[in-house]
XYZ file of N, CA and C in Angstrom:
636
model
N -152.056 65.311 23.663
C -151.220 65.455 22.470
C -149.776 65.080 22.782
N -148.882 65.558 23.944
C -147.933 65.118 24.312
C -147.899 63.292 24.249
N -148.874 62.764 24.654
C -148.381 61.476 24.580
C -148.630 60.677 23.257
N -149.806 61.272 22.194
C -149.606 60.554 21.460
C -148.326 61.132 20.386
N -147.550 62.365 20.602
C -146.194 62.214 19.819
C -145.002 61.601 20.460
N -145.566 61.259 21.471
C -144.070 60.677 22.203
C -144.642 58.631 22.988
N -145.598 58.306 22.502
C -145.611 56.435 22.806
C -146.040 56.210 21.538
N -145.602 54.860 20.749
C -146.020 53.831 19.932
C -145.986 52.709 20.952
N -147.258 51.737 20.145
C -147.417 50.932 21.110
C -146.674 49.746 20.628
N -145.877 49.809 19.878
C -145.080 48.892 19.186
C -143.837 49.522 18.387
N -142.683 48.337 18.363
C -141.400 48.699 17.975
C -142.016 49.618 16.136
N -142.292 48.392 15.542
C -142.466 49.318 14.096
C -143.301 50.445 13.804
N -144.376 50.742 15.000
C -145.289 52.158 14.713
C -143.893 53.048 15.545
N -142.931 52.811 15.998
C -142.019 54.059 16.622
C -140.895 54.527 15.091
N -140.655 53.417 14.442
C -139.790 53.360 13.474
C -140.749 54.120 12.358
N -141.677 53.738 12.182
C -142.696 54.355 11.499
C -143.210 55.486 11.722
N -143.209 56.367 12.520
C -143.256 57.530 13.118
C -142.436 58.173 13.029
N -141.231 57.487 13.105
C -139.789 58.373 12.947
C -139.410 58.893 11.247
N -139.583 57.650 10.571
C -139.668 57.950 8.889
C -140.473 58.854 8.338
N -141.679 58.967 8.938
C -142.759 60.048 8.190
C -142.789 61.286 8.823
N -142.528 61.350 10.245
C -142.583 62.688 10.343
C -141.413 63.073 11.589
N -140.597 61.924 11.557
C -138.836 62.432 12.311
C -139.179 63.014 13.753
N -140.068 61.925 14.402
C -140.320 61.975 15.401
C -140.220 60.680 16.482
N -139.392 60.851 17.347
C -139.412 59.552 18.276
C -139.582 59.165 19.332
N -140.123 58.163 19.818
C -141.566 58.104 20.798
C -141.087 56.718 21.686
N -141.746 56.635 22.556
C -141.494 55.359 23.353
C -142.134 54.645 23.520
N -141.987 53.394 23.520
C -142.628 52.204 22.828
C -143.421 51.360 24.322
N -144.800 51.584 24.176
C -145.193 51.107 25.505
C -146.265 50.040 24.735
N -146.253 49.120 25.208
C -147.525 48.202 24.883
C -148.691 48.028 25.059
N -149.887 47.877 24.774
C -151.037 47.653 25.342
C -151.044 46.564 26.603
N -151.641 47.055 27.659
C -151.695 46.423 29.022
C -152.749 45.262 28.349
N -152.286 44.306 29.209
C -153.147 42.908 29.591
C -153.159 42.964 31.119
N -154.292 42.625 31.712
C -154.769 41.953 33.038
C -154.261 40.502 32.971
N -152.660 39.939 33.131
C -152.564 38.909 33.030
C -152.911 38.129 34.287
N -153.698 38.547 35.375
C -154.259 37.550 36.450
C -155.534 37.538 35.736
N -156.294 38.043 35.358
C -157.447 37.429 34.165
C -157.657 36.586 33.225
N -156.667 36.779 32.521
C -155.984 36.269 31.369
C -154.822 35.243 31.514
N -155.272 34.027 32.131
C -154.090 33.586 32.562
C -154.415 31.992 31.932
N -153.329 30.928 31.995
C -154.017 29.427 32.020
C -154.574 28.980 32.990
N -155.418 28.163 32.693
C -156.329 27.242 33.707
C -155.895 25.785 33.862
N -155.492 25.168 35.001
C -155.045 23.953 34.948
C -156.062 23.011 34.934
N -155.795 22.037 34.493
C -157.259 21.249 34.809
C -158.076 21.463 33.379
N -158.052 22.620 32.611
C -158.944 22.463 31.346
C -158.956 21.551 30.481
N -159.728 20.538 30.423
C -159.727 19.767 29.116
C -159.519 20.184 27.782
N -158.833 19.670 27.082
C -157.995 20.438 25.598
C -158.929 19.649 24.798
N -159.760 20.480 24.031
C -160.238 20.002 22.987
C -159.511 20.180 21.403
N -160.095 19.439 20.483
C -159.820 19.727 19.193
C -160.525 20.818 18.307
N -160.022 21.977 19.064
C -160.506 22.833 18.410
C -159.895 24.571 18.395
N -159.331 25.357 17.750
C -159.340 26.342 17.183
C -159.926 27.299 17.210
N -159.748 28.677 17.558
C -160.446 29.832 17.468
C -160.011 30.690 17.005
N -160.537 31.538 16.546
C -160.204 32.789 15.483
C -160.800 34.072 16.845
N -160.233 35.220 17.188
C -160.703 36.018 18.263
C -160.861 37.184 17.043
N -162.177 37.643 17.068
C -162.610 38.818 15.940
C -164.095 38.557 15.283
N -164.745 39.454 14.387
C -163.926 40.846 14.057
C -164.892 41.929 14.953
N -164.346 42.704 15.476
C -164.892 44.431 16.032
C -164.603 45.267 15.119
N -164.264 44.963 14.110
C -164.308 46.383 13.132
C -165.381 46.173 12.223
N -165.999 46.984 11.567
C -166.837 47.207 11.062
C -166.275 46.948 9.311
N -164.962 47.215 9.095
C -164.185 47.070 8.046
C -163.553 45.414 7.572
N -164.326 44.676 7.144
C -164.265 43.120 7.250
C -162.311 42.833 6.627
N -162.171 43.681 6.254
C -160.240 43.395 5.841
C -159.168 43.439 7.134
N -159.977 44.058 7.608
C -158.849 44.228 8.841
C -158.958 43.041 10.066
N -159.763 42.445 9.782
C -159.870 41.059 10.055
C -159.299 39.746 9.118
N -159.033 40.291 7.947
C -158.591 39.081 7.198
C -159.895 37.885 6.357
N -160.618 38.881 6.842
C -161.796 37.816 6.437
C -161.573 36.568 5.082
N -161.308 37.553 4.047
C -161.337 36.800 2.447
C -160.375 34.995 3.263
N -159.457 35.819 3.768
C -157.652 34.544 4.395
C -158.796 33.406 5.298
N -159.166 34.213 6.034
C -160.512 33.286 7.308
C -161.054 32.504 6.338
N -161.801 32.868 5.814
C -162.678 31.263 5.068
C -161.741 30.689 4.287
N -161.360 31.172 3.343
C -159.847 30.369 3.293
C -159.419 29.233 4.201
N -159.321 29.557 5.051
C -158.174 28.796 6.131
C -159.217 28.022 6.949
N -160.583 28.480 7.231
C -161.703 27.448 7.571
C -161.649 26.459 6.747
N -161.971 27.042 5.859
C -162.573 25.710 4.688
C -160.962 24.718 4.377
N -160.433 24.778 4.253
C -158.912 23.761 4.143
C -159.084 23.065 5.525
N -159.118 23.772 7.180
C -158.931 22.559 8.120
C -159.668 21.929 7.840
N -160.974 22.524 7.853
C -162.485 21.376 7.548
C -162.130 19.920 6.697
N -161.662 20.287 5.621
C -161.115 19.540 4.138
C -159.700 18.523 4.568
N -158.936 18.822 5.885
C -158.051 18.024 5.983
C -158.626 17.320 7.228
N -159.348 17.647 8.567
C -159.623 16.978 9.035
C -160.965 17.469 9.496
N -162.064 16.996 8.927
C -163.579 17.571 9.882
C -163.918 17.472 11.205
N -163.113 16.396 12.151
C -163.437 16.467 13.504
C -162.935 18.202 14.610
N -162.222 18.980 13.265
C -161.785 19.548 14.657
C -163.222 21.061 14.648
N -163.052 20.949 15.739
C -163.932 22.189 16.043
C -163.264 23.584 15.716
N -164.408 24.739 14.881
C -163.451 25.634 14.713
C -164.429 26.915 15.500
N -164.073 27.739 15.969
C -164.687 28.846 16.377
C -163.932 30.067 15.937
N -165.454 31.327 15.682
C -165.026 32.463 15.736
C -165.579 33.369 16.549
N -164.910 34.335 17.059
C -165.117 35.065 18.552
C -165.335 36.341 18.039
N -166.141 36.750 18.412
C -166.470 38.253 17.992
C -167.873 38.875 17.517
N -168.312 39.533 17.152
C -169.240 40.843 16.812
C -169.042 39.949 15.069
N -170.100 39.018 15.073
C -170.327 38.695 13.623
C -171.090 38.210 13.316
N -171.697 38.161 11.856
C -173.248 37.403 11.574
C -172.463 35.752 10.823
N -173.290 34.949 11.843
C -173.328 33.349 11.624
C -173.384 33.064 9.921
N -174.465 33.778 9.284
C -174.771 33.970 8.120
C -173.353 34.049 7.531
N -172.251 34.523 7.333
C -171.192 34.704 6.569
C -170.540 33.526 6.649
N -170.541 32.377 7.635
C -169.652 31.927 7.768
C -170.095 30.304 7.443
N -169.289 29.173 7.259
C -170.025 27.805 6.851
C -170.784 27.678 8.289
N -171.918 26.381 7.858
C -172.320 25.670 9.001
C -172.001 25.280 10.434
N -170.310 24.793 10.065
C -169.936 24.429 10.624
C -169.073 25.143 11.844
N -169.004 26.027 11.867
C -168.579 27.457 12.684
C -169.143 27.717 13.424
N -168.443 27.930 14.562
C -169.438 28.092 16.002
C -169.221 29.546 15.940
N -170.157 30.512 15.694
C -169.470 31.857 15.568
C -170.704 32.558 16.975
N -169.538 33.127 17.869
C -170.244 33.761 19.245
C -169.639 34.714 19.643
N -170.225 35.740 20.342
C -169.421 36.962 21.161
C -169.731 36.549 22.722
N -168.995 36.647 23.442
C -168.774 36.288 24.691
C -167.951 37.964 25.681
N -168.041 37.039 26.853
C -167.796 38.123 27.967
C -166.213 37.662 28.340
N -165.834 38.507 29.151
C -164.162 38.219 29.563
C -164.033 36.878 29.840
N -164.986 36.596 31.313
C -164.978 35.271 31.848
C -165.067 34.443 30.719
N -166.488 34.377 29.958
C -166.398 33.128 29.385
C -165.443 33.075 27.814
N -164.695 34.246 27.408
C -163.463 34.144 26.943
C -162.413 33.584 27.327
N -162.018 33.551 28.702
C -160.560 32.667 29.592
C -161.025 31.306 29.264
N -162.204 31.270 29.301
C -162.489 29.800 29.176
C -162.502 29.111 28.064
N -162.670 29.684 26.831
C -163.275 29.340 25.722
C -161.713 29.158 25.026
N -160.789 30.032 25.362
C -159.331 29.970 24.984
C -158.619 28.998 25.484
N -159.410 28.762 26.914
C -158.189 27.806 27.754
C -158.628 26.278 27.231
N -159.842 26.207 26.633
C -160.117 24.556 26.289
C -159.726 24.365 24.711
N -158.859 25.576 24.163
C -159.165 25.169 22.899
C -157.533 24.879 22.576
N -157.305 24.183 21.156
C -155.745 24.162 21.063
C -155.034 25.173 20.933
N -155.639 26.230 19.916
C -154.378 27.029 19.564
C -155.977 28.564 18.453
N -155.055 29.583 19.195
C -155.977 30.933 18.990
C -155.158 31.183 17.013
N -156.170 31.654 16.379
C -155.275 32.094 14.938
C -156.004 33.752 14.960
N -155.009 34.428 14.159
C -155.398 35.774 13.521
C -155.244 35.461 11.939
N -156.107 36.493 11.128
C -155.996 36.164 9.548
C -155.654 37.596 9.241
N -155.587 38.385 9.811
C -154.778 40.268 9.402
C -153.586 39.901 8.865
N -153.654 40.953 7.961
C -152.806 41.495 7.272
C -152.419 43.064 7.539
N -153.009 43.069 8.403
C -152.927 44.667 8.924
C -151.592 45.144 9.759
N -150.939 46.017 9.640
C -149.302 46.014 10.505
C -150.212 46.402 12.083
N -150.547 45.664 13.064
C -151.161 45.901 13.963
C -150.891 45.189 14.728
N -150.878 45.311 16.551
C -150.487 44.046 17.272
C -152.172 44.125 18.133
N -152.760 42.966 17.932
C -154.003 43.030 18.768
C -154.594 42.721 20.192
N -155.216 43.523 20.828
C -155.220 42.849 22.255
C -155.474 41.517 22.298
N -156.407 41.093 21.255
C -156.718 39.621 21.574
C -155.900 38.440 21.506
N -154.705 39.049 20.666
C -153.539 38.461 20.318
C -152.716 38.315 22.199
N -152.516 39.288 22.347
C -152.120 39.302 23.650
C -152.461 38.789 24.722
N -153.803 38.531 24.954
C -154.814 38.068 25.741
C -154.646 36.446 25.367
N -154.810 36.085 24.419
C -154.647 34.835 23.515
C -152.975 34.223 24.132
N -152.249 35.172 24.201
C -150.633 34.400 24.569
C -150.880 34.078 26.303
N -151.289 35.372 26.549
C -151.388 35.946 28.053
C -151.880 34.385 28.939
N -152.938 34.061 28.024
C -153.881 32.593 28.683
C -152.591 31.425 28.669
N -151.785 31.390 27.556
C -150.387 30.240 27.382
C -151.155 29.469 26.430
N -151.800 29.811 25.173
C -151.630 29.344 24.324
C -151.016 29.770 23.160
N -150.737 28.579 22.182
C -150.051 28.727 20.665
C -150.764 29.593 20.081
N -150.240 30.482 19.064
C -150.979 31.315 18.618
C -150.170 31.613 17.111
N -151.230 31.630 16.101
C -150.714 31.071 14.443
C -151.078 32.718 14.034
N -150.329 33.497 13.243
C -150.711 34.432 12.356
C -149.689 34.552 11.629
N -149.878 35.727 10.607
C -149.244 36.072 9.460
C -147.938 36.306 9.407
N -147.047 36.299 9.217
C -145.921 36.951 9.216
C -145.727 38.542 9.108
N -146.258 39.538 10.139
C -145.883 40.475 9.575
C -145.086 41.411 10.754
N -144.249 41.915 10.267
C -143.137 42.551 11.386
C -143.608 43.100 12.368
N -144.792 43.817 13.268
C -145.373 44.254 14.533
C -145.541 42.281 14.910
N -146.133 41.815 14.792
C -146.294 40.337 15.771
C -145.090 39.749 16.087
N -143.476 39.794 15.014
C -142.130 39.453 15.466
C -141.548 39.840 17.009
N -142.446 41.396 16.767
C -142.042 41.772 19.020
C -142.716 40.863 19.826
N -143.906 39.638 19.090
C -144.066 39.149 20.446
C -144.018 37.662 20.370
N -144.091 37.653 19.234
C -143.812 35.947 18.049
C -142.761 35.476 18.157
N -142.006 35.290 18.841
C -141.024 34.331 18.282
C -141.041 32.570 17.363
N -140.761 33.100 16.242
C -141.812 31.682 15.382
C -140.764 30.333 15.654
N -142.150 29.371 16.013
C -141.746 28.097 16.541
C -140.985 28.328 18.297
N -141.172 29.187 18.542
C -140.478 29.550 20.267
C -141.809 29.511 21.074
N -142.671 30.847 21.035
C -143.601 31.486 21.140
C -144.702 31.995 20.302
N -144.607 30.689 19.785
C -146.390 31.080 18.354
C -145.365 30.460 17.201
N -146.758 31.051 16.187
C -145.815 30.250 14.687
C -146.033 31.754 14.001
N -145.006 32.145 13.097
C -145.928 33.064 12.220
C -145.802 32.318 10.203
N -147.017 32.653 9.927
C -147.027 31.716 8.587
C -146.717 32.885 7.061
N -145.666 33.113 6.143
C -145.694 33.159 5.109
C -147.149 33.920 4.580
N -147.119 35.043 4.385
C -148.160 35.783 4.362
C -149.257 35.286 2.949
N -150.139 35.040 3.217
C -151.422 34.692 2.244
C -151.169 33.497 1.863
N -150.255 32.513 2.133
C -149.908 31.099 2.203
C -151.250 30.100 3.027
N -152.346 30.552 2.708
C -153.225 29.464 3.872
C -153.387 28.480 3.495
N -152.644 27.852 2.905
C -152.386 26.518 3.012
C -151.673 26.088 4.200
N -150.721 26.592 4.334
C -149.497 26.062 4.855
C -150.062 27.162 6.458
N -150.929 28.066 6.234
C -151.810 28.371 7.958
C -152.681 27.269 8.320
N -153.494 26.625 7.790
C -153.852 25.273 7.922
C -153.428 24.558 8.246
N -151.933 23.866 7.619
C -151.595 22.987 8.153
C -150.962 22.910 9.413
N -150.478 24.282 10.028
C -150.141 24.266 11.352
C -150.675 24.591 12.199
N -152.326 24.950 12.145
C -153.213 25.075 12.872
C -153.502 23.270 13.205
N -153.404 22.260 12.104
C -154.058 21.248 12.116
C -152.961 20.129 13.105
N -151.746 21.004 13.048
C -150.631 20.275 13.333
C -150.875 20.612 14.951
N -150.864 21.522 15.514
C -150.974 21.995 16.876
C -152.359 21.051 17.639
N -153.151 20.784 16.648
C -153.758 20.378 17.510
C -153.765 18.716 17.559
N -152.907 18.021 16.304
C -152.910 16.550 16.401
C -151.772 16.816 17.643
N -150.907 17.181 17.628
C -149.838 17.564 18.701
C -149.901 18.107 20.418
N -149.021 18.431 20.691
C -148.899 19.076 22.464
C -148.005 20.614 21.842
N -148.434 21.606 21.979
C -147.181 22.353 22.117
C -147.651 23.249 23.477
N -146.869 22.319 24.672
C -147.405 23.309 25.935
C -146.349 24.225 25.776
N -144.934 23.880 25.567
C -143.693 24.788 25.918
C -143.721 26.179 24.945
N -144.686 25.895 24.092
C -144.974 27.430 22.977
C -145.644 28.449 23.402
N -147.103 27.608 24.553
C -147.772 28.272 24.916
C -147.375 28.891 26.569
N -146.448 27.972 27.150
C -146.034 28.968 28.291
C -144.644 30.268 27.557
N -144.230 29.710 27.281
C -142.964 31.149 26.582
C -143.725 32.350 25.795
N -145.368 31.965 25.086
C -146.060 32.972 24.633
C -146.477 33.763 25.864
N -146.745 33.043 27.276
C -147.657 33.678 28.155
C -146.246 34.396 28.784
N -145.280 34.135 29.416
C -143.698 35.009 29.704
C -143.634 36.139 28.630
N -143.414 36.062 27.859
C -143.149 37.470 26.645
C -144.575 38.148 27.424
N -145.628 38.018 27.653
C -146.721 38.691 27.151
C -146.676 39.660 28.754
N -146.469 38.475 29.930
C -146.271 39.178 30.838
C -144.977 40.354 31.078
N -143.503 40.280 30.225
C -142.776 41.008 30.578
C -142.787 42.203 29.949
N -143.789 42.411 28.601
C -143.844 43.190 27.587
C -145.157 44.178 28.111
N -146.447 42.953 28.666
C -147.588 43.718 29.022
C -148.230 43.651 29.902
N -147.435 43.220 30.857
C -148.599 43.445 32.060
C -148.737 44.540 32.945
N -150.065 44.738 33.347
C -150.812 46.000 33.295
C -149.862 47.044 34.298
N -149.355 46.702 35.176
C -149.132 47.611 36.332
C -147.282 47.670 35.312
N -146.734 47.101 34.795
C -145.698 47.503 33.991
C -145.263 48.545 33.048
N -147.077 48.370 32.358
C -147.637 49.683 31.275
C -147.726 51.293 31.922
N -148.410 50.643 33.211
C -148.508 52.010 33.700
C -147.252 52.411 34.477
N -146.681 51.926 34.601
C -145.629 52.343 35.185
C -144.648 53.152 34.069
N -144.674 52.539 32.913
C -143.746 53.058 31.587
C -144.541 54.423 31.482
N -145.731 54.261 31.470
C -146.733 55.350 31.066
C -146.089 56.548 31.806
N -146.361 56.457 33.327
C -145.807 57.361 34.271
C -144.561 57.970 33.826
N -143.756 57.617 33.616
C -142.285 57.654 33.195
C -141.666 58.781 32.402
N -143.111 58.060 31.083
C -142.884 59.046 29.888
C -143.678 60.282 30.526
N -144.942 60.835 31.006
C -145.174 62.216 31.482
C -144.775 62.794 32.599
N -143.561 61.929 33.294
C -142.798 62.433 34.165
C -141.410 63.304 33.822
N -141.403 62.775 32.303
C -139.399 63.106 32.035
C -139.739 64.509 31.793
């Protein structure tokens, strides 16, 4: 109980904590294994896109309705690119054309490191491990605009973030990343991710707070 009134794992759940019940907490992040989670040199870059999700059982908190949305437009602007979705999901929901698989850590580093650029479709105020994991590897990484991803987004620096329910315009910079190079997005995503979350950093903050 002590620690969950005193860590948010993000700047706006501490601010948000403080407004509802005038309590203030210290802001530790979810750990990444960034020697796991790292880039691979040598990976061939394909034309293709991944969506990392959904594990919830609650299909909104994935963004789903925004997801086919934003499938069906790349498809419609360019059909060569490959799109994948990662996660705990039935093939059945999704077009033909969707490589939809759940995978293991390993063959996650891999599946991230050959692809152009990782997207989220939440709308949820949430920062996600896969999101993290996704920078952690040094790739571009496209989601919503919503104030928890700004702590790790810097848009057009370190990821893009898009104009919320705009999937048009999430399309087109999913489609853009990959006619393109953006290595320098995806190493400054993987720096933030290491100074914010890497694992022996977390625990060290962790320590800190049940030490004071």
């Amino acid at each position: 109980m002590y620690l969950v009134r005193n860590v948010s794992v993000c700047e706006y759940g501490r601010k948000l904590l403080i407004s509802r019940q005038f309590i203030d907490s210290r802001v530790v992040y979810c750990p990444v294994d960034v020697k796991t989670f790292r880039p691979i040199d040598g990976m061939a870059r394909k034309k293709r896109v991944i969506c990392i999700g959904n594990n919830f059982k609650n299909r909104k908190v994935m963004g789903y309705d925004h997801l086919i949305d934003i499938i069906t437009r790349i498809h419609a602007i360019s059909p060569e690119i490959e799109i994948g979705v990662i996660g705990k999901n039935d093939p059945a929901d999704y077009p033909e054309y969707v490589d939809v698989r759940s995978l293991n850590k390993e063959q996650m580093v891999n599946e991230i490191a050959s692809s152009s650029a990782v997207f989220f479709t939440t709308t949820r105020n949430l920062i996600m491990n896969s999101m993290q994991i996704a920078m952690s590897c040094g790739k571009p990484v496209v989601a919503f605009d919503l104030e928890p991803f700004r702590e790790v987004i810097r848009d057009g620096e370190s990821g893009f973030l898009i104009q919320c329910f705009d999937t048009h315009s999430f399309a087109l910079k999913l489609v853009d990343i990959v006619m393109n190079r953006y290595e320098e997005v995806g190493r400054k995503a993987r720096e933030i991710i290491v100074e914010k979350c890497e694992s022996s950093k977390v625990a060290s903050q962790i320590i800190s707070v049940i030490d004071r």
